[in-house]
């Protein structure tokens, strides 16, 4: 069997188009323009690329983008003061503080200082609790993107066996909560899990969020299962020339795509969905802040 490829790039483009339509409608009907503020502390090159991409895509969707770049030696008090200003700023509907923060800052303290209604990353303890208790919440972007692709591919997820490999706060745990909310039977696997291959072999859905290149191979996968690969790993690629590298996921795409029913590739799967869902969360936050219904198809 050869798996259907779930094209995250095309799906992300469709999410961005929906966001663009929702933004245009908010402007036309209510004279409101959603605004996203992104805060970057320090000069981590990877974070700078992410922040640049976020800003560009925010503007392309017709929203306002506010970028705040602070030096690495900014004090925690100054960062908290900026967060407080953004919380009070009515033109800002979403606030994202790019992680990781420099070592002298307490990330939990900073994240929990963001107004939960503007917490478009969904990391605030109040949003984590709301998601866990089935209340309307801001949902972390990467798991939200995975859920959208699963619903699009499978329709109802009710009653399906799902295994999430990885228990991080930003991917594994919220992914498991979202699948549970959609009535899957959910198992969370991690580095201490016994018989992990057998657990995965019993699953209709496997979501891999581990950070280990090509760890999951075809003998872990039930024929016809849907496999979502969140992992992004850079490995040496001598076949491309000396010193060259390439990106791979946590799933061995070559072998698993022979067994699975559907699979997301790396790159071009989950990755593009993350920023698209950040834009979706910003529109949702803006709608809720103004007493409007969140646009259809952009929330969990
Ligand atoms: P973390 O390092 O925070 O978590 C990794 C998880 O994998 C941990 O729970 C760990 O278990 C588990 N794990 C590690 N080794 C094994 C193993 N051998 N068997 C089973 N479980 C194991 O990573 P993240 O959740 O932040 O990210 C996971 C991957 O997803 C990374 O490759 C990252 O780059 C990528 N990513 C991609 C995004 C995207 O936009 N596509 C966004 C975010 C992340 P334990 O808790 O026991 O240590």
Short mmCIF file of C-alpha atoms and ligand atoms in Angstrom, two decimals:
data_model
loop_
_atom_site.label_atom_id
_atom_site.label_comp_id
_atom_site.label_asym_id
_atom_site.label_seq_id
_atom_site.Cartn_x
_atom_site.Cartn_y
_atom_site.Cartn_z
CA UNK A 1 0.00 0.00 0.00
CA UNK A 2 1.18 3.52 -0.65
CA UNK A 3 -0.03 6.20 1.75
CA UNK A 4 -1.91 9.32 0.77
CA UNK A 5 0.31 12.34 1.40
CA UNK A 6 -1.34 14.97 3.59
CA UNK A 7 -0.11 18.20 2.01
CA UNK A 8 0.42 20.63 4.89
CA UNK A 9 1.68 23.36 2.59
CA UNK A 10 -1.55 23.40 0.58
CA UNK A 11 -3.68 23.02 3.72
CA UNK A 12 -1.87 25.93 5.39
CA UNK A 13 -2.53 28.06 2.30
CA UNK A 14 -6.25 27.27 2.61
CA UNK A 15 -6.20 28.22 6.33
CA UNK A 16 -4.44 31.49 5.50
CA UNK A 17 -7.06 32.19 2.81
CA UNK A 18 -9.84 31.63 5.38
CA UNK A 19 -8.03 33.94 7.80
CA UNK A 20 -7.73 36.56 5.06
CA UNK A 21 -11.46 36.33 4.34
CA UNK A 22 -12.31 36.63 8.06
CA UNK A 23 -10.04 39.66 8.42
CA UNK A 24 -11.60 41.34 5.37
CA UNK A 25 -15.09 40.72 6.78
CA UNK A 26 -14.13 42.15 10.19
CA UNK A 27 -12.76 45.26 8.54
CA UNK A 28 -15.77 45.72 6.25
CA UNK A 29 -18.52 44.89 8.77
CA UNK A 30 -17.04 46.17 12.05
CA UNK A 31 -14.10 48.45 11.15
CA UNK A 32 -11.79 46.20 13.22
CA UNK A 33 -8.33 45.04 12.12
CA UNK A 34 -6.85 42.13 14.09
CA UNK A 35 -3.33 42.85 15.39
CA UNK A 36 -0.57 40.45 16.45
CA UNK A 37 2.39 41.54 18.60
CA UNK A 38 5.50 39.33 18.55
CA UNK A 39 8.22 39.88 21.14
CA UNK A 40 11.75 38.59 20.52
CA UNK A 41 14.42 38.85 23.21
CA UNK A 42 18.01 38.32 22.06
CA UNK A 43 19.44 37.34 18.70
CA UNK A 44 18.86 33.61 18.25
CA UNK A 45 19.10 33.22 14.42
CA UNK A 46 16.37 30.53 14.21
CA UNK A 47 13.99 32.64 16.31
CA UNK A 48 14.72 35.68 14.11
CA UNK A 49 13.68 33.68 11.02
CA UNK A 50 10.45 32.54 12.73
CA UNK A 51 9.62 36.06 13.84
CA UNK A 52 10.27 37.48 10.37
CA UNK A 53 8.01 34.84 8.79
CA UNK A 54 5.28 35.46 11.34
CA UNK A 55 5.39 39.21 10.68
CA UNK A 56 5.27 38.76 6.90
CA UNK A 57 2.36 36.30 6.96
CA UNK A 58 0.45 38.47 9.45
CA UNK A 59 0.65 41.43 7.06
CA UNK A 60 -0.22 39.25 4.05
CA UNK A 61 -3.42 38.17 5.84
CA UNK A 62 -4.41 41.84 6.15
CA UNK A 63 -3.70 42.08 9.88
CA UNK A 64 -1.52 44.51 11.82
CA UNK A 65 1.89 43.22 12.88
CA UNK A 66 3.80 44.72 15.81
CA UNK A 67 7.36 43.50 16.28
CA UNK A 68 9.27 44.18 19.50
CA UNK A 69 12.94 43.21 19.41
CA UNK A 70 14.69 43.54 22.75
CA UNK A 71 18.40 43.02 23.52
CA UNK A 72 19.46 39.76 25.20
CA UNK A 73 20.33 41.59 28.43
CA UNK A 74 16.82 43.09 28.83
CA UNK A 75 15.67 42.69 32.43
CA UNK A 76 12.71 40.48 33.24
CA UNK A 77 10.99 43.52 34.76
CA UNK A 78 11.30 45.43 31.48
CA UNK A 79 9.90 42.48 29.51
CA UNK A 80 6.99 42.19 31.96
CA UNK A 81 6.36 45.94 31.58
CA UNK A 82 6.18 45.52 27.78
CA UNK A 83 3.76 42.58 28.15
CA UNK A 84 1.59 44.75 30.44
CA UNK A 85 1.55 47.53 27.82
CA UNK A 86 0.55 45.06 25.09
CA UNK A 87 -2.16 43.60 27.35
CA UNK A 88 -3.63 47.10 27.67
CA UNK A 89 -3.26 48.03 23.99
CA UNK A 90 -6.64 47.66 22.29
CA UNK A 91 -5.10 47.41 18.81
CA UNK A 92 -3.26 44.24 19.91
CA UNK A 93 -5.43 41.10 19.95
CA UNK A 94 -2.69 38.49 20.06
CA UNK A 95 0.62 38.48 21.95
CA UNK A 96 3.40 35.97 21.32
CA UNK A 97 6.64 35.99 23.28
CA UNK A 98 9.12 33.96 21.24
CA UNK A 99 10.63 31.12 23.28
CA UNK A 100 13.19 30.22 24.45
CA UNK A 101 13.90 33.33 26.55
CA UNK A 102 17.41 34.10 27.83
CA UNK A 103 18.41 32.06 30.90
CA UNK A 104 17.99 34.94 33.36
CA UNK A 105 14.24 35.07 32.69
CA UNK A 106 11.50 32.89 34.14
CA UNK A 107 9.52 31.70 31.10
CA UNK A 108 6.49 30.56 33.10
CA UNK A 109 6.26 33.95 34.80
CA UNK A 110 6.43 35.81 31.49
CA UNK A 111 3.96 33.53 29.67
CA UNK A 112 1.49 33.75 32.56
CA UNK A 113 1.73 37.55 32.52
CA UNK A 114 0.09 37.60 29.06
CA UNK A 115 -3.65 38.30 29.11
CA UNK A 116 -5.10 34.76 28.52
CA UNK A 117 -7.53 36.22 25.97
CA UNK A 118 -4.51 37.46 23.92
CA UNK A 119 -2.40 34.32 24.49
CA UNK A 120 -2.33 33.12 20.87
CA UNK A 121 0.33 30.50 21.67
CA UNK A 122 -2.10 28.89 24.13
CA UNK A 123 0.64 28.38 26.74
CA UNK A 124 -0.94 30.42 29.59
CA UNK A 125 -1.85 28.19 32.52
CA UNK A 126 -5.46 29.37 32.27
CA UNK A 127 -5.71 28.26 28.62
CA UNK A 128 -4.03 24.93 29.46
CA UNK A 129 -6.66 24.40 32.17
CA UNK A 130 -9.51 25.51 29.95
CA UNK A 131 -8.45 23.06 27.23
CA UNK A 132 -8.17 20.25 29.78
CA UNK A 133 -11.63 20.96 31.18
CA UNK A 134 -13.34 21.30 27.80
CA UNK A 135 -13.90 25.06 27.94
CA UNK A 136 -13.25 27.43 25.06
CA UNK A 137 -9.51 28.15 25.06
CA UNK A 138 -6.68 29.50 22.98
CA UNK A 139 -5.09 26.27 21.70
CA UNK A 140 -1.35 25.83 20.96
CA UNK A 141 -0.72 26.31 17.25
CA UNK A 142 1.14 23.13 16.28
CA UNK A 143 -1.38 20.67 17.81
CA UNK A 144 -4.23 22.78 16.43
CA UNK A 145 -2.72 22.40 12.95
CA UNK A 146 -2.42 18.62 13.44
CA UNK A 147 -6.04 18.40 14.57
CA UNK A 148 -7.26 20.39 11.55
CA UNK A 149 -5.43 18.04 9.18
CA UNK A 150 -6.73 14.94 10.97
CA UNK A 151 -10.34 16.18 10.86
CA UNK A 152 -9.97 17.13 7.22
CA UNK A 153 -8.58 13.71 6.32
CA UNK A 154 -10.65 11.44 8.57
CA UNK A 155 -13.84 13.41 9.25
CA UNK A 156 -15.04 12.30 12.70
CA UNK A 157 -12.26 11.10 15.01
CA UNK A 158 -14.74 9.63 17.50
CA UNK A 159 -13.76 6.24 18.90
CA UNK A 160 -10.41 6.03 17.09
CA UNK A 161 -7.32 4.82 18.95
CA UNK A 162 -4.69 7.56 18.98
CA UNK A 163 -1.12 7.38 20.26
CA UNK A 164 0.78 10.62 20.81
CA UNK A 165 4.51 10.00 21.10
CA UNK A 166 5.94 12.85 23.20
CA UNK A 167 4.57 14.63 26.28
CA UNK A 168 5.89 18.19 25.95
CA UNK A 169 3.73 21.10 27.07
CA UNK A 170 3.81 22.68 23.61
CA UNK A 171 2.97 19.64 21.46
CA UNK A 172 2.38 16.24 23.09
CA UNK A 173 0.09 17.14 26.01
CA UNK A 174 -2.17 19.64 24.20
CA UNK A 175 -2.35 17.25 21.20
CA UNK A 176 -3.57 14.50 23.51
CA UNK A 177 -6.17 16.86 25.05
CA UNK A 178 -7.46 17.85 21.62
CA UNK A 179 -7.78 14.22 20.49
CA UNK A 180 -9.56 13.36 23.73
CA UNK A 181 -11.92 16.28 23.15
CA UNK A 182 -12.72 14.78 19.74
CA UNK A 183 -13.52 11.46 21.51
CA UNK A 184 -10.44 9.48 20.55
CA UNK A 185 -9.09 6.87 22.96
CA UNK A 186 -5.73 8.48 23.67
CA UNK A 187 -2.43 7.03 24.84
CA UNK A 188 0.53 9.31 25.52
CA UNK A 189 3.91 7.62 25.05
CA UNK A 190 7.28 9.04 26.14
CA UNK A 191 10.87 8.03 26.77
CA UNK A 192 9.94 5.66 29.63
CA UNK A 193 7.04 3.94 27.84
CA UNK A 194 7.30 0.15 27.59
CA UNK A 195 6.37 -1.69 24.39
CA UNK A 196 5.98 1.56 22.52
CA UNK A 197 6.04 -0.17 19.13
CA UNK A 198 3.14 -2.43 20.11
CA UNK A 199 1.15 0.57 21.42
CA UNK A 200 1.65 2.39 18.13
CA UNK A 201 0.76 -0.72 16.11
CA UNK A 202 -2.66 -0.68 17.75
CA UNK A 203 -3.33 2.95 16.80
CA UNK A 204 -5.55 4.36 14.07
CA UNK A 205 -3.73 7.69 14.53
CA UNK A 206 -0.07 8.16 15.46
CA UNK A 207 1.21 11.66 16.20
CA UNK A 208 5.00 11.76 16.53
CA UNK A 209 6.47 14.70 18.50
CA UNK A 210 9.76 13.38 19.77
CA UNK A 211 12.73 15.11 18.14
CA UNK A 212 14.49 11.86 17.14
CA UNK A 213 15.23 11.49 13.42
CA UNK A 214 13.20 8.73 11.72
CA UNK A 215 12.63 6.85 14.99
CA UNK A 216 9.25 5.41 13.96
CA UNK A 217 9.50 2.75 11.26
CA UNK A 218 7.00 0.70 9.28
CA UNK A 219 6.82 -2.13 11.83
CA UNK A 220 5.36 0.37 14.37
CA UNK A 221 2.40 1.20 12.17
CA UNK A 222 -0.93 -0.55 11.63
CA UNK A 223 -1.76 -0.85 7.91
CA UNK A 224 -3.99 2.05 6.92
CA UNK A 225 -3.25 4.22 10.01
CA UNK A 226 -2.96 8.00 9.75
CA UNK A 227 0.49 9.28 10.74
CA UNK A 228 1.20 12.89 11.67
CA UNK A 229 4.90 13.71 11.92
CA UNK A 230 5.60 16.82 13.99
CA UNK A 231 9.35 16.24 14.27
CA UNK A 232 11.84 18.54 12.60
CA UNK A 233 15.37 17.15 12.65
CA UNK A 234 18.36 18.27 10.62
CA UNK A 235 20.67 15.41 9.66
CA UNK A 236 23.82 15.12 7.57
CA UNK A 237 23.19 14.48 3.89
CA UNK A 238 26.51 13.46 2.32
CA UNK A 239 24.61 12.38 -0.82
CA UNK A 240 23.91 16.11 -1.44
CA UNK A 241 27.56 17.04 -1.10
CA UNK A 242 30.10 17.60 1.64
CA UNK A 243 28.76 19.37 4.71
CA UNK A 244 25.18 19.36 3.37
CA UNK A 245 22.18 18.59 5.58
CA UNK A 246 18.49 17.79 5.10
CA UNK A 247 15.36 17.90 7.22
CA UNK A 248 13.65 14.70 8.35
CA UNK A 249 10.82 13.99 10.74
CA UNK A 250 10.50 11.57 13.65
CA UNK A 251 8.95 9.06 11.23
CA UNK A 252 10.89 7.05 8.65
CA UNK A 253 8.88 8.39 5.72
CA UNK A 254 10.18 5.90 3.14
CA UNK A 255 9.11 2.76 5.00
CA UNK A 256 6.05 4.11 6.86
CA UNK A 257 4.50 5.52 3.69
CA UNK A 258 4.34 1.94 2.38
CA UNK A 259 2.12 0.87 5.31
CA UNK A 260 0.17 3.91 6.52
CA UNK A 261 -3.11 5.06 4.99
CA UNK A 262 -2.01 8.69 5.11
CA UNK A 263 1.08 10.56 6.28
CA UNK A 264 2.38 14.11 6.59
CA UNK A 265 5.79 14.66 4.95
CA UNK A 266 8.72 16.59 6.46
CA UNK A 267 9.16 19.26 5.27
CA UNK A 268 5.76 20.34 3.95
CA UNK A 269 3.50 18.70 6.54
CA UNK A 270 2.90 20.03 10.05
CA UNK A 271 5.50 22.81 9.80
CA UNK A 272 3.59 25.23 7.51
CA UNK A 273 0.42 24.74 9.60
CA UNK A 274 1.95 26.23 12.74
CA UNK A 275 2.12 29.86 11.58
CA UNK A 276 -1.20 29.50 9.74
CA UNK A 277 -2.78 28.48 13.06
CA UNK A 278 -1.11 31.41 14.82
CA UNK A 279 -2.92 33.71 12.38
CA UNK A 280 -6.13 31.74 12.94
CA UNK A 281 -5.77 32.15 16.72
CA UNK A 282 -5.22 35.90 16.32
CA UNK A 283 -8.44 36.28 14.33
CA UNK A 284 -10.28 34.14 16.89
CA UNK A 285 -8.90 36.26 19.77
CA UNK A 286 -9.91 39.45 17.98
CA UNK A 287 -13.44 38.16 17.31
CA UNK A 288 -13.93 37.08 20.94
CA UNK A 289 -12.53 40.39 22.25
CA UNK A 290 -15.16 42.20 20.22
CA UNK A 291 -18.08 39.94 21.14
CA UNK A 292 -18.20 38.32 17.69
CA UNK A 293 -18.38 34.63 16.84
CA UNK A 294 -15.01 33.04 16.05
CA UNK A 295 -14.79 32.38 12.28
CA UNK A 296 -15.86 28.84 11.22
CA UNK A 297 -13.15 26.22 10.73
CA UNK A 298 -10.32 28.10 12.42
CA UNK A 299 -10.73 26.83 15.98
CA UNK A 300 -10.52 23.49 17.77
P1 LIG B 1 10.53 17.97 23.60
O1 LIG B 1 11.99 17.66 23.54
O2 LIG B 1 10.04 19.02 24.51
O3 LIG B 1 9.73 16.62 23.93
C1 LIG B 1 10.09 15.41 23.32
C2 LIG B 1 9.26 14.30 23.88
O4 LIG B 1 9.64 13.10 23.24
C3 LIG B 1 9.43 14.09 25.38
O5 LIG B 1 8.17 13.92 26.00
C4 LIG B 1 10.26 12.81 25.47
O6 LIG B 1 9.93 12.00 26.58
C5 LIG B 1 9.84 12.09 24.22
N1 LIG B 1 10.89 11.17 23.80
C6 LIG B 1 12.21 11.40 23.68
N2 LIG B 1 12.86 10.30 23.29
C7 LIG B 1 11.92 9.33 23.17
C8 LIG B 1 11.96 7.95 22.81
N3 LIG B 1 13.09 7.35 22.48
N4 LIG B 1 10.82 7.27 22.80
C9 LIG B 1 9.65 7.86 23.13
N5 LIG B 1 9.55 9.18 23.47
C10 LIG B 1 10.67 9.89 23.50
O7 LIG B 1 10.14 18.26 22.09
P2 LIG B 1 8.89 19.10 21.46
O8 LIG B 1 7.62 18.47 21.86
O9 LIG B 1 9.10 20.54 21.68
O10 LIG B 1 9.17 18.83 19.91
C11 LIG B 1 9.15 17.52 19.37
C12 LIG B 1 9.60 17.61 17.91
O11 LIG B 1 8.66 18.39 17.20
C13 LIG B 1 10.96 18.25 17.68
O12 LIG B 1 11.58 17.63 16.58
C14 LIG B 1 10.61 19.68 17.33
O13 LIG B 1 11.59 20.30 16.52
C15 LIG B 1 9.34 19.49 16.57
N6 LIG B 1 8.43 20.63 16.58
C16 LIG B 1 7.89 21.00 15.38
C17 LIG B 1 7.01 22.05 15.31
C18 LIG B 1 6.40 22.39 13.99
O14 LIG B 1 5.96 23.49 13.79
N7 LIG B 1 6.32 21.43 13.06
C19 LIG B 1 6.65 22.84 16.49
C20 LIG B 1 7.20 22.32 17.72
C21 LIG B 1 8.08 21.25 17.74
P3 LIG B 1 10.26 12.43 28.11
O15 LIG B 1 9.21 13.45 28.45
O16 LIG B 1 10.12 11.16 28.85
O17 LIG B 1 11.64 12.99 28.11
#
